[in-house]
Each structure stands twice: as C-alpha cells, then as structure tokens.
Tab-separated table of C-alpha atoms in Angstrom:
chain	number	residue	atom	x	y	z
A	18	UNK	CA	53.048	-52.251	-36.024
A	19	UNK	CA	53.384	-54.159	-39.199
A	20	UNK	CA	54.284	-52.033	-42.114
A	21	UNK	CA	51.557	-54.120	-44.233
A	22	UNK	CA	53.880	-55.379	-46.650
A	23	UNK	CA	53.378	-58.962	-47.453
A	24	UNK	CA	56.134	-61.289	-48.805
A	25	UNK	CA	55.226	-63.710	-51.456
A	26	UNK	CA	57.464	-66.607	-51.401
A	27	UNK	CA	58.324	-67.668	-55.379
A	28	UNK	CA	58.484	-71.415	-56.180
A	29	UNK	CA	60.776	-72.975	-58.526
A	30	UNK	CA	59.594	-76.052	-60.425
A	31	UNK	CA	62.358	-78.723	-60.834
A	32	UNK	CA	62.713	-80.147	-64.161
A	33	UNK	CA	64.290	-83.469	-64.507
A	34	UNK	CA	67.645	-83.620	-66.840
A	35	UNK	CA	66.346	-86.461	-68.489
A	36	UNK	CA	66.506	-85.066	-72.144
A	37	UNK	CA	69.095	-83.532	-74.476
A	38	UNK	CA	68.472	-81.981	-77.900
A	39	UNK	CA	70.280	-83.540	-80.371
A	40	UNK	CA	69.207	-81.354	-83.169
A	41	UNK	CA	66.469	-78.385	-83.407
A	42	UNK	CA	65.529	-76.584	-86.243
A	43	UNK	CA	63.303	-73.269	-85.571
A	44	UNK	CA	60.912	-71.489	-88.066
A	45	UNK	CA	59.813	-68.339	-87.152
A	46	UNK	CA	56.735	-67.080	-89.468
A	47	UNK	CA	56.049	-63.674	-88.969
A	48	UNK	CA	54.431	-62.906	-92.513
A	49	UNK	CA	51.032	-62.249	-90.964
A	50	UNK	CA	49.235	-60.551	-87.786
A	51	UNK	CA	49.652	-64.184	-85.968
A	52	UNK	CA	53.209	-65.191	-85.743
A	53	UNK	CA	53.830	-68.818	-86.183
A	54	UNK	CA	56.647	-70.952	-84.586
A	55	UNK	CA	57.355	-74.478	-85.917
A	56	UNK	CA	60.010	-76.466	-83.872
A	57	UNK	CA	61.416	-79.431	-85.111
A	58	UNK	CA	63.223	-81.442	-82.316
A	59	UNK	CA	65.151	-84.541	-82.136
A	60	UNK	CA	65.587	-85.140	-78.363
A	61	UNK	CA	67.816	-88.013	-76.673
A	62	UNK	CA	66.815	-89.900	-73.591
A	63	UNK	CA	69.796	-89.172	-71.151
A	64	UNK	CA	68.362	-90.993	-68.282
A	65	UNK	CA	68.503	-94.567	-66.814
A	66	UNK	CA	64.809	-95.110	-67.067
A	67	UNK	CA	61.842	-94.732	-69.553
A	68	UNK	CA	60.542	-91.292	-70.111
A	69	UNK	CA	56.822	-90.519	-71.010
A	70	UNK	CA	56.999	-86.613	-70.921
A	71	UNK	CA	59.103	-83.793	-72.605
A	72	UNK	CA	59.235	-80.141	-71.303
A	73	UNK	CA	58.707	-77.193	-73.219
A	74	UNK	CA	59.075	-73.544	-71.469
A	75	UNK	CA	58.277	-70.048	-72.167
A	76	UNK	CA	58.976	-66.626	-70.356
A	77	UNK	CA	55.804	-65.343	-68.339
A	78	UNK	CA	56.110	-62.004	-70.690
A	79	UNK	CA	56.080	-64.094	-73.947
A	80	UNK	CA	53.426	-66.404	-72.602
A	81	UNK	CA	51.000	-63.637	-72.312
A	82	UNK	CA	50.701	-63.710	-76.141
A	83	UNK	CA	50.601	-67.800	-76.872
A	84	UNK	CA	47.076	-68.591	-78.678
A	85	UNK	CA	47.899	-72.168	-79.210
A	86	UNK	CA	50.660	-74.868	-78.777
A	87	UNK	CA	50.243	-78.234	-80.569
A	88	UNK	CA	52.529	-81.237	-80.795
A	89	UNK	CA	53.191	-84.247	-82.972
A	90	UNK	CA	55.668	-86.870	-83.672
A	91	UNK	CA	57.429	-86.255	-86.727
A	92	UNK	CA	57.675	-89.873	-88.242
A	93	UNK	CA	56.451	-90.872	-91.585
A	94	UNK	CA	52.828	-90.578	-90.452
A	95	UNK	CA	52.502	-87.794	-88.026
A	96	UNK	CA	50.530	-88.147	-85.336
A	97	UNK	CA	49.570	-85.906	-82.490
A	98	UNK	CA	50.669	-85.645	-78.878
A	99	UNK	CA	49.072	-84.198	-75.682
A	100	UNK	CA	50.039	-81.060	-74.523
A	101	UNK	CA	49.425	-79.964	-71.090
A	102	UNK	CA	49.740	-76.469	-69.598
A	103	UNK	CA	51.903	-77.353	-66.516
A	104	UNK	CA	52.750	-75.172	-63.397
A	105	UNK	CA	54.002	-72.053	-63.442
A	106	UNK	CA	57.904	-71.434	-62.299
A	107	UNK	CA	57.377	-67.986	-60.162
A	108	UNK	CA	61.439	-67.853	-59.529
A	109	UNK	CA	62.510	-67.726	-63.165
A	110	UNK	CA	58.995	-66.323	-64.417
A	111	UNK	CA	58.663	-68.974	-66.835
A	112	UNK	CA	55.229	-71.099	-67.791
A	113	UNK	CA	55.786	-75.105	-68.256
A	114	UNK	CA	54.441	-76.965	-70.747
A	115	UNK	CA	54.238	-80.549	-70.883
A	116	UNK	CA	54.536	-82.952	-73.825
A	117	UNK	CA	53.012	-86.581	-73.208
A	118	UNK	CA	54.167	-89.473	-75.212
A	119	UNK	CA	51.679	-92.124	-76.358
A	120	UNK	CA	54.571	-94.842	-75.490
A	121	UNK	CA	57.544	-94.266	-72.958
A	122	UNK	CA	61.152	-93.564	-74.747
A	123	UNK	CA	63.486	-95.804	-73.484
A	124	UNK	CA	67.427	-94.900	-72.434
A	125	UNK	CA	69.513	-93.864	-74.940
A	126	UNK	CA	66.592	-93.859	-77.694
A	127	UNK	CA	65.492	-90.884	-79.769
A	128	UNK	CA	62.453	-88.990	-80.266
A	129	UNK	CA	61.781	-86.557	-83.294
A	130	UNK	CA	59.009	-84.057	-82.017
A	131	UNK	CA	57.368	-80.970	-83.741
A	132	UNK	CA	56.081	-78.205	-81.507
A	133	UNK	CA	53.730	-75.781	-82.951
A	134	UNK	CA	53.090	-72.454	-81.403
A	135	UNK	CA	50.875	-69.220	-82.326
A	136	UNK	CA	51.769	-65.913	-80.930
A	137	UNK	CA	49.625	-62.912	-80.977
A	138	UNK	CA	50.074	-58.911	-80.553
A	139	UNK	CA	53.812	-59.631	-81.096
A	140	UNK	CA	54.488	-57.201	-83.827
A	141	UNK	CA	54.893	-53.845	-83.377
A	142	UNK	CA	54.722	-50.931	-85.927
A	143	UNK	CA	57.947	-48.993	-85.555
A	144	UNK	CA	57.433	-45.954	-86.108
A	145	UNK	CA	54.210	-45.669	-84.436
A	146	UNK	CA	52.755	-43.229	-86.585
A	147	UNK	CA	53.323	-42.556	-90.301
A	148	UNK	CA	51.927	-40.334	-93.232
A	149	UNK	CA	48.688	-41.385	-94.921
A	150	UNK	CA	50.591	-42.365	-97.904
A	151	UNK	CA	53.492	-44.282	-96.245
A	152	UNK	CA	54.874	-47.803	-96.188
A	153	UNK	CA	54.613	-49.527	-92.924
A	154	UNK	CA	57.958	-50.871	-91.039
A	155	UNK	CA	57.354	-53.451	-88.112
A	156	UNK	CA	59.567	-55.084	-85.769
A	157	UNK	CA	59.590	-58.332	-84.026
A	158	UNK	CA	61.681	-59.362	-80.883
A	159	UNK	CA	62.314	-62.848	-79.954
A	160	UNK	CA	65.018	-65.224	-79.026
A	161	UNK	CA	67.628	-66.538	-81.152
A	162	UNK	CA	67.535	-69.736	-79.584
A	163	UNK	CA	65.038	-72.291	-78.442
A	164	UNK	CA	64.266	-71.421	-74.313
A	165	UNK	CA	64.631	-75.109	-73.411
A	166	UNK	CA	65.386	-76.601	-70.117
A	167	UNK	CA	67.508	-79.192	-71.987
A	168	UNK	CA	70.748	-78.579	-73.320
A	169	UNK	CA	71.174	-78.745	-77.000
A	170	UNK	CA	74.063	-79.855	-79.227
A	171	UNK	CA	72.823	-78.301	-82.535
A	172	UNK	CA	70.475	-75.633	-83.368
A	173	UNK	CA	69.312	-73.318	-86.193
A	174	UNK	CA	66.600	-70.424	-86.268
A	175	UNK	CA	64.946	-69.056	-89.506
A	176	UNK	CA	62.669	-65.772	-89.494
A	177	UNK	CA	60.736	-65.222	-92.286
A	178	UNK	CA	59.098	-61.753	-93.019
A	179	UNK	CA	56.860	-60.614	-95.443
A	180	UNK	CA	59.471	-58.993	-97.732
A	181	UNK	CA	63.226	-58.777	-98.539
A	182	UNK	CA	62.999	-55.073	-97.380
A	183	UNK	CA	64.508	-55.660	-93.868
A	184	UNK	CA	65.794	-52.476	-92.448
A	185	UNK	CA	67.845	-53.863	-89.553
A	186	UNK	CA	68.373	-56.987	-87.344
A	187	UNK	CA	70.413	-58.305	-84.290
A	188	UNK	CA	71.539	-61.294	-82.998
A	189	UNK	CA	73.540	-64.263	-83.700
A	190	UNK	CA	76.936	-62.865	-83.269
A	191	UNK	CA	77.817	-62.689	-86.786
A	192	UNK	CA	76.356	-66.232	-87.327
A	193	UNK	CA	73.761	-65.104	-89.292
A	194	UNK	CA	72.742	-64.170	-92.796
A	195	UNK	CA	69.723	-62.726	-95.067
A	196	UNK	CA	68.494	-64.526	-98.001
A	197	UNK	CA	65.551	-62.699	-99.383
A	198	UNK	CA	62.916	-62.196	-96.932
A	199	UNK	CA	64.707	-64.974	-94.707
A	200	UNK	CA	67.089	-64.175	-91.781
A	201	UNK	CA	69.164	-67.543	-91.131
A	202	UNK	CA	70.762	-67.769	-87.678
A	203	UNK	CA	73.223	-70.497	-86.938
A	204	UNK	CA	74.190	-73.437	-86.805
A	205	UNK	CA	74.907	-73.244	-83.116
A	206	UNK	CA	76.839	-76.108	-81.219
A	207	UNK	CA	76.601	-76.941	-77.677
A	208	UNK	CA	73.990	-74.312	-76.305
A	209	UNK	CA	73.314	-74.424	-72.721
A	210	UNK	CA	69.805	-74.905	-71.317
A	211	UNK	CA	67.385	-71.887	-70.714
A	212	UNK	CA	69.743	-69.886	-73.615
A	213	UNK	CA	68.623	-66.617	-74.389
A	214	UNK	CA	69.905	-63.871	-77.070
A	215	UNK	CA	67.569	-60.984	-78.449
A	216	UNK	CA	66.442	-61.609	-81.954
A	217	UNK	CA	64.996	-58.252	-83.462
A	218	UNK	CA	64.412	-57.621	-87.041
A	219	UNK	CA	62.632	-54.263	-88.247
A	220	UNK	CA	61.204	-55.029	-91.885
A	221	UNK	CA	58.402	-53.551	-94.165
A	222	UNK	CA	55.146	-55.157	-93.912
A	223	UNK	CA	52.099	-53.631	-96.507
A	224	UNK	CA	48.857	-54.496	-95.321
A	225	UNK	CA	46.761	-53.965	-92.149
A	226	UNK	CA	47.178	-55.948	-88.561
A	227	UNK	CA	43.583	-56.946	-88.134
A	228	UNK	CA	42.335	-57.236	-84.795
A	229	UNK	CA	38.806	-58.729	-84.384
A	230	UNK	CA	38.178	-56.988	-80.536
A	231	UNK	CA	34.939	-58.584	-80.141
A	232	UNK	CA	33.052	-61.434	-82.341
A	233	UNK	CA	29.835	-62.733	-81.610
A	234	UNK	CA	28.498	-65.546	-83.173
A	235	UNK	CA	24.774	-66.828	-83.053
A	236	UNK	CA	23.658	-70.505	-84.273
A	237	UNK	CA	20.065	-71.364	-84.810
A	238	UNK	CA	19.355	-75.042	-85.339
A	239	UNK	CA	15.741	-76.071	-86.550
A	240	UNK	CA	14.710	-79.191	-87.357
A	241	UNK	CA	11.409	-77.839	-88.815
A	242	UNK	CA	12.960	-75.874	-91.598
A	243	UNK	CA	15.869	-77.965	-92.049
A	244	UNK	CA	17.769	-74.884	-91.650
A	245	UNK	CA	21.309	-73.469	-89.609
A	246	UNK	CA	20.810	-69.821	-89.311
A	247	UNK	CA	24.511	-67.834	-88.723
A	248	UNK	CA	24.520	-64.297	-87.905
A	249	UNK	CA	28.296	-62.807	-86.946
A	250	UNK	CA	28.960	-59.673	-85.311
A	251	UNK	CA	32.401	-58.012	-85.685
A	252	UNK	CA	34.334	-55.146	-83.983
A	253	UNK	CA	37.500	-54.947	-86.020
A	254	UNK	CA	40.479	-52.677	-85.043
A	255	UNK	CA	43.765	-52.127	-87.517
A	256	UNK	CA	46.799	-52.643	-84.953
A	257	UNK	CA	49.055	-51.040	-87.825
A	258	UNK	CA	50.691	-47.655	-87.681
A	259	UNK	CA	48.509	-44.638	-87.166
A	260	UNK	CA	48.375	-41.312	-89.271
A	261	UNK	CA	50.616	-38.820	-88.106
A	262	UNK	CA	48.163	-35.980	-89.355
A	263	UNK	CA	44.567	-35.948	-89.898
A	264	UNK	CA	42.884	-38.003	-92.860
A	265	UNK	CA	42.776	-35.959	-96.114
A	266	UNK	CA	40.134	-37.393	-98.599
A	267	UNK	CA	41.700	-35.706	-101.420
A	268	UNK	CA	45.069	-37.193	-101.048
A	269	UNK	CA	43.119	-40.773	-100.536
A	270	UNK	CA	41.135	-40.026	-103.817
A	271	UNK	CA	44.766	-39.141	-105.598
A	272	UNK	CA	46.743	-42.215	-104.113
A	273	UNK	CA	44.847	-44.793	-105.227
A	274	UNK	CA	47.023	-46.526	-107.250
A	275	UNK	CA	49.567	-47.039	-104.120
A	276	UNK	CA	46.793	-48.152	-101.497
A	277	UNK	CA	48.131	-51.623	-101.607
A	278	UNK	CA	51.652	-50.598	-100.668
A	279	UNK	CA	50.282	-49.265	-97.469
A	280	UNK	CA	48.597	-50.877	-94.376
A	281	UNK	CA	44.798	-49.414	-94.867
A	282	UNK	CA	42.304	-51.920	-94.960
A	283	UNK	CA	39.854	-51.460	-97.860
A	284	UNK	CA	37.908	-54.662	-98.215
A	285	UNK	CA	37.315	-57.762	-96.576
A	286	UNK	CA	36.562	-61.543	-97.725
A	287	UNK	CA	34.702	-64.152	-95.810
A	288	UNK	CA	34.040	-67.721	-96.887
A	289	UNK	CA	30.645	-69.329	-95.944
A	290	UNK	CA	29.562	-73.064	-96.599
A	291	UNK	CA	28.545	-74.175	-99.694
A	292	UNK	CA	25.329	-73.579	-100.712
A	293	UNK	CA	24.473	-70.505	-98.179
A	294	UNK	CA	21.686	-68.531	-99.103
A	295	UNK	CA	20.179	-65.182	-97.966
A	296	UNK	CA	23.403	-63.478	-97.026
A	297	UNK	CA	23.156	-59.830	-95.660
A	298	UNK	CA	25.709	-57.404	-94.628
A	299	UNK	CA	24.779	-54.332	-92.061
A	300	UNK	CA	26.652	-51.819	-89.985
A	301	UNK	CA	25.404	-49.168	-87.725
A	302	UNK	CA	24.003	-47.251	-90.408
A	303	UNK	CA	22.284	-49.763	-92.258
A	304	UNK	CA	22.670	-51.857	-95.276
A	305	UNK	CA	26.043	-51.444	-96.975
A	306	UNK	CA	25.702	-51.774	-100.731
A	307	UNK	CA	29.310	-52.296	-101.475
A	308	UNK	CA	29.201	-55.946	-101.302
A	309	UNK	CA	29.052	-58.780	-103.398
A	310	UNK	CA	28.077	-62.605	-102.686
A	311	UNK	CA	28.483	-65.468	-104.930
A	312	UNK	CA	28.302	-69.165	-104.587
A	313	UNK	CA	31.002	-71.341	-105.871
A	314	UNK	CA	31.737	-74.943	-106.280
A	315	UNK	CA	32.568	-75.741	-102.722
A	316	UNK	CA	32.064	-72.430	-100.974
A	317	UNK	CA	30.143	-69.245	-100.627
A	318	UNK	CA	31.823	-66.138	-100.781
A	319	UNK	CA	30.970	-62.240	-99.301
A	320	UNK	CA	33.224	-59.527	-100.120
A	321	UNK	CA	32.798	-56.663	-98.394
A	322	UNK	CA	34.062	-52.973	-98.491
A	323	UNK	CA	33.611	-50.772	-95.431
A	324	UNK	CA	32.192	-47.396	-95.493
A	325	UNK	CA	35.495	-45.520	-95.240
A	326	UNK	CA	39.298	-46.979	-95.455
A	327	UNK	CA	40.396	-48.419	-92.043
A	328	UNK	CA	43.801	-46.743	-91.202
A	329	UNK	CA	45.911	-47.723	-87.956
A	330	UNK	CA	44.111	-47.522	-84.836
A	331	UNK	CA	40.990	-47.012	-86.985
A	332	UNK	CA	37.816	-49.301	-85.773
A	333	UNK	CA	34.784	-50.815	-87.970
A	334	UNK	CA	31.633	-52.738	-86.885
A	335	UNK	CA	29.322	-54.283	-88.592
A	336	UNK	CA	27.192	-57.961	-88.588
A	337	UNK	CA	26.512	-60.250	-91.627
A	338	UNK	CA	24.566	-63.426	-91.528
A	339	UNK	CA	23.551	-66.292	-94.056
A	340	UNK	CA	21.084	-69.554	-94.052
A	341	UNK	CA	22.429	-72.875	-94.827
A	342	UNK	CA	21.171	-76.583	-95.393
A	343	UNK	CA	21.142	-78.021	-91.543
A	344	UNK	CA	22.162	-81.604	-93.163
A	345	UNK	CA	25.623	-80.423	-93.960
A	346	UNK	CA	26.079	-80.191	-90.403
A	347	UNK	CA	23.871	-82.439	-88.420
A	348	UNK	CA	23.709	-86.347	-88.287
A	349	UNK	CA	21.204	-88.289	-86.666
A	350	UNK	CA	22.272	-91.669	-84.941
A	351	UNK	CA	19.384	-94.148	-85.070
A	352	UNK	CA	20.874	-96.508	-82.438
A	353	UNK	CA	21.036	-94.166	-79.789
A	354	UNK	CA	18.281	-91.416	-80.890
A	355	UNK	CA	20.869	-88.708	-80.533
A	356	UNK	CA	21.642	-85.569	-82.989
A	357	UNK	CA	25.230	-84.601	-83.442
A	358	UNK	CA	25.856	-81.015	-84.501
A	359	UNK	CA	29.420	-80.321	-85.878
A	360	UNK	CA	30.344	-76.372	-86.399
A	361	UNK	CA	33.284	-74.452	-86.112
A	362	UNK	CA	34.122	-72.077	-83.272
A	363	UNK	CA	35.075	-70.006	-85.299
A	364	UNK	CA	35.572	-69.223	-89.027
A	365	UNK	CA	37.593	-66.849	-91.458
A	366	UNK	CA	40.150	-66.354	-88.682
A	367	UNK	CA	42.882	-66.933	-91.011
A	368	UNK	CA	45.423	-64.060	-90.669
A	369	UNK	CA	43.345	-62.145	-87.975
A	370	UNK	CA	43.678	-62.092	-84.191
A	371	UNK	CA	40.336	-62.592	-82.554
A	372	UNK	CA	40.659	-61.031	-78.961
A	373	UNK	CA	37.423	-62.439	-77.654
A	374	UNK	CA	34.967	-64.424	-79.300
A	375	UNK	CA	31.902	-65.427	-77.938
A	376	UNK	CA	29.654	-68.212	-79.648
A	377	UNK	CA	25.620	-68.702	-78.847
A	378	UNK	CA	24.367	-71.985	-80.072
A	379	UNK	CA	20.556	-71.805	-80.040
A	380	UNK	CA	19.060	-75.745	-80.386
A	381	UNK	CA	15.426	-76.546	-80.953
A	382	UNK	CA	12.651	-76.431	-78.342
A	383	UNK	CA	12.241	-79.813	-75.949
A	384	UNK	CA	16.056	-81.398	-76.637
A	385	UNK	CA	17.660	-83.102	-73.559
A	386	UNK	CA	20.746	-84.571	-72.443
A	387	UNK	CA	22.902	-81.860	-74.285
A	388	UNK	CA	26.694	-82.427	-74.338
A	389	UNK	CA	29.315	-80.205	-75.449
A	390	UNK	CA	32.574	-81.582	-76.842
A	391	UNK	CA	35.559	-79.138	-77.853
A	392	UNK	CA	39.259	-79.984	-79.223
A	393	UNK	CA	40.479	-76.820	-77.380
A	394	UNK	CA	40.368	-75.269	-73.951
A	395	UNK	CA	37.355	-72.928	-73.960
A	396	UNK	CA	37.046	-70.093	-70.913
A	397	UNK	CA	33.624	-70.933	-70.079
A	398	UNK	CA	30.740	-72.946	-71.327
A	399	UNK	CA	27.014	-72.184	-69.959
A	400	UNK	CA	23.742	-73.642	-70.647
A	401	UNK	CA	21.014	-71.713	-70.612
A	402	UNK	CA	17.594	-70.742	-72.399
A	403	UNK	CA	16.331	-68.614	-75.563
A	404	UNK	CA	12.906	-67.293	-75.975
A	405	UNK	CA	11.098	-66.330	-79.172
A	406	UNK	CA	7.841	-65.067	-79.663
A	407	UNK	CA	6.650	-68.875	-80.226
A	408	UNK	CA	8.352	-70.683	-77.626
A	409	UNK	CA	6.370	-72.011	-74.587
A	410	UNK	CA	9.339	-73.753	-72.473
A	411	UNK	CA	12.110	-71.483	-74.272
A	412	UNK	CA	14.693	-73.389	-76.887
A	413	UNK	CA	18.180	-74.810	-75.231
A	414	UNK	CA	20.836	-71.989	-75.637
A	415	UNK	CA	24.808	-72.947	-75.343
A	416	UNK	CA	27.036	-69.998	-74.418
A	417	UNK	CA	30.886	-70.604	-75.486
A	418	UNK	CA	33.251	-68.152	-74.489
A	419	UNK	CA	37.173	-68.141	-75.445
A	420	UNK	CA	39.861	-65.211	-75.597
A	421	UNK	CA	42.798	-65.165	-77.606
A	422	UNK	CA	41.486	-67.044	-80.936
A	423	UNK	CA	43.298	-67.754	-83.983
A	424	UNK	CA	43.424	-69.691	-86.801
A	425	UNK	CA	44.178	-73.059	-84.948
A	426	UNK	CA	41.102	-72.783	-83.015
A	427	UNK	CA	38.940	-72.924	-86.542
A	428	UNK	CA	37.816	-76.414	-85.583
A	429	UNK	CA	34.734	-78.180	-85.037
A	430	UNK	CA	32.635	-77.827	-81.844
A	431	UNK	CA	30.430	-81.073	-81.382
A	432	UNK	CA	27.168	-80.447	-79.553
A	433	UNK	CA	24.962	-83.924	-79.321
A	434	UNK	CA	21.433	-83.879	-77.581
A	435	UNK	CA	18.412	-86.126	-77.833
A	436	UNK	CA	14.837	-85.528	-78.448
A	437	UNK	CA	15.086	-82.751	-80.829
A	438	UNK	CA	12.110	-80.996	-81.234
C-alpha cells in the first residue's frame, strides 16, 4: 500500500545568457519602515540577435516582502518600461521578473536601466523588547550583490540607515566602509551570476514602525451636491520593539523631553485635498478633541493625537472623514457623454505599510457602462450595489481590494461611466 506521500516535481526556468551587466550601482534605503532599492544597470547584449527582455530575479523568501517593482530607461529623458511578474523557478526557489524594452536591443549594444523595488516588513527590532525610555535598534539583512541571472563586470552597493549610530555590520570581505549613516560595499569586479553574500546591519532607529493592518476607504460621489465624501477607517500597529515591562504612566510623564528619541507613536498627520471641509476624527470611544484641522494653500491638514502613546506591539484604530469639491476629481467629456473620476487608491501612505486596503467607490444612482482602470495590479475588483434610504434601484458600488500597499501605489484609479444621475 502506498505511503500516501506525493512527490512534487520542481521546475527550473531557463534564462537565456543574452546579457552581461557592465556596471551595477545599488542603493538600499532603510531610513523608513518601507525599504527602497534603486538599481542602476548598464547591460550589454552579448547574444547574436536582438533582445527585447531583461530578467531580474528575487529569492522566494524575499519576494514575499516585495510590494512594488518598476523599471525605466536611464536616459536623458527617463521613460517607463513594462515589468511583468514572470514564472516561478521552484528548483532554485526564485521569482522571475521580466523588463520589456520598447525597442529591441541589437547585438553588442548597451542599455541603461533603472529598477526600483519597495520592500515591506524586512526591518526587525533587535532586541525585540526594550525599556519604556530607551533607544530602539533595528536589523536589516540583505545581499551584498545584485542577485542577477547575468554575470557582472563591476558593482557597488550602498546601504543608507537613519543615523550614523551603526552598531555592527557584516559582508563585503573587507571591501566596505562607513561614511556617516551609509555603508558602501565595493566596488567589486567579475561577479558571477546569482551571487549572494549576506549583508547584515544593526543600527539605531528612533521613531515607530507604522503598519496599517487594515485600511477601509469609502468614497461617495454626488452629482447633485457636487461633492465627494471621503471616510477612512484605520487600524494601526507599531511594529517596533515592544516594552520589556508594564507601561508606567509616571515614568511616561517625567520623560517627555526624550520621547522623540524612542519608538513611541504620539501623533499622526494626514494631508487632504485643498479646500476639504467638515473634517472629523473619531475612535471607538467617540470624538477626539486632541486634533487640529486647517486649510493651507494647495492642501488641507489633519493632525491627530491618539488617546494614548502607541508603543511597540500596541494597536490603535479610528476613522476620519471630510468633504471636497467634486470638480477637482471629476471631468465630463461632452463628445462621449462620459464621466471620468480620478481618485488615489490610497492617500498618506508615505513611510507606512498598508497590509490590506479596501476601497469602496459609490457612484450616483442610474450610472451605466462603469469601467475601472488602475495603474497597478489589484487583488480584486467587484461591482455591486449600495442602498440608502432614498434609493430605489440602489447606487452603483465598486469594491477594490489590494494587499501589501506602499507609497508607490498612491496613484490615481480612473473610473468612468455614462448617464450619471
């Protein structure tokens, strides 16, 4: 009788040896909760035929933390390039990404590429627990080299952290130097494909690691009132080092002068569109008076203070909202009789990780031919109905869903429809 175990065959994805990286310059920015990687590549077509695709690979364990990947030509006028998430190589356990050129690259020609990647949840507190009034230390682990399927003639990697208080670092085989808050690895020469050497840095980082575990955005369009009503529900967690003992209110009050050097979250600031009005801020208990709203030239600002300081591992949830003139976001095309709404998928995502964002857009009753156009991949788009007391057939509602959202996703979603009510 069979033991019941099933052997799963692993697949190796062949990548043509069409390129050589002539020079690679990498900059890893770990100054905020979202780590950014900027890669400048000069690659040469070493094949005997034109090439239209350049492959970039990410180890599976790291790919789970990749929130966004973009590419562009590093010419005088930068132009965006298409990036596709290609096959998964289960034998080597790497995810393949494919950069597609607008024009084929001829043999022996060079191309200058830029690749930008945002990573979430890659910074970890070490130690994981600290006293209430103490400086936080984080650790970052990565690769000294570009994990590339192509060999590289010359490479340099720079890691940037918040301060010059770097406790320790590894990697580089001695070819590394600290310059203030930067570690410069290399230059290295004649690097083989798929090269890996662990880069680890232990450094001081004041301030919280803000993760929005759940974000719900409700946007309601009113032609009749020429209004866009926005309400956002936040659940926030501080992913920084936790307290090693119970919270002490007296110690908190007596140490106010050094709070900025710790990882506690005491206040938040949100930018709203210019001319926003009727702003409000409430949590589970009710209206929070420790908030300030003001209109400035070109923007509106809501500053809020939670009812208690949010230490590492602590959570807080609330919702806020405002109204704004619909004309700033909606245009009408007379020729086609079509309305086009432009609203961001998320707002205020800078230096935050949004684990899960749900966006609901409610359109006027009676709209037809609703189309959604997004500049990023969404996990789901659902078309449904929204009923209020005075609706007969219900208003058209679009539900957008996306996980692992960062500032790179703070881009306009375009919704179009006809016969607006």
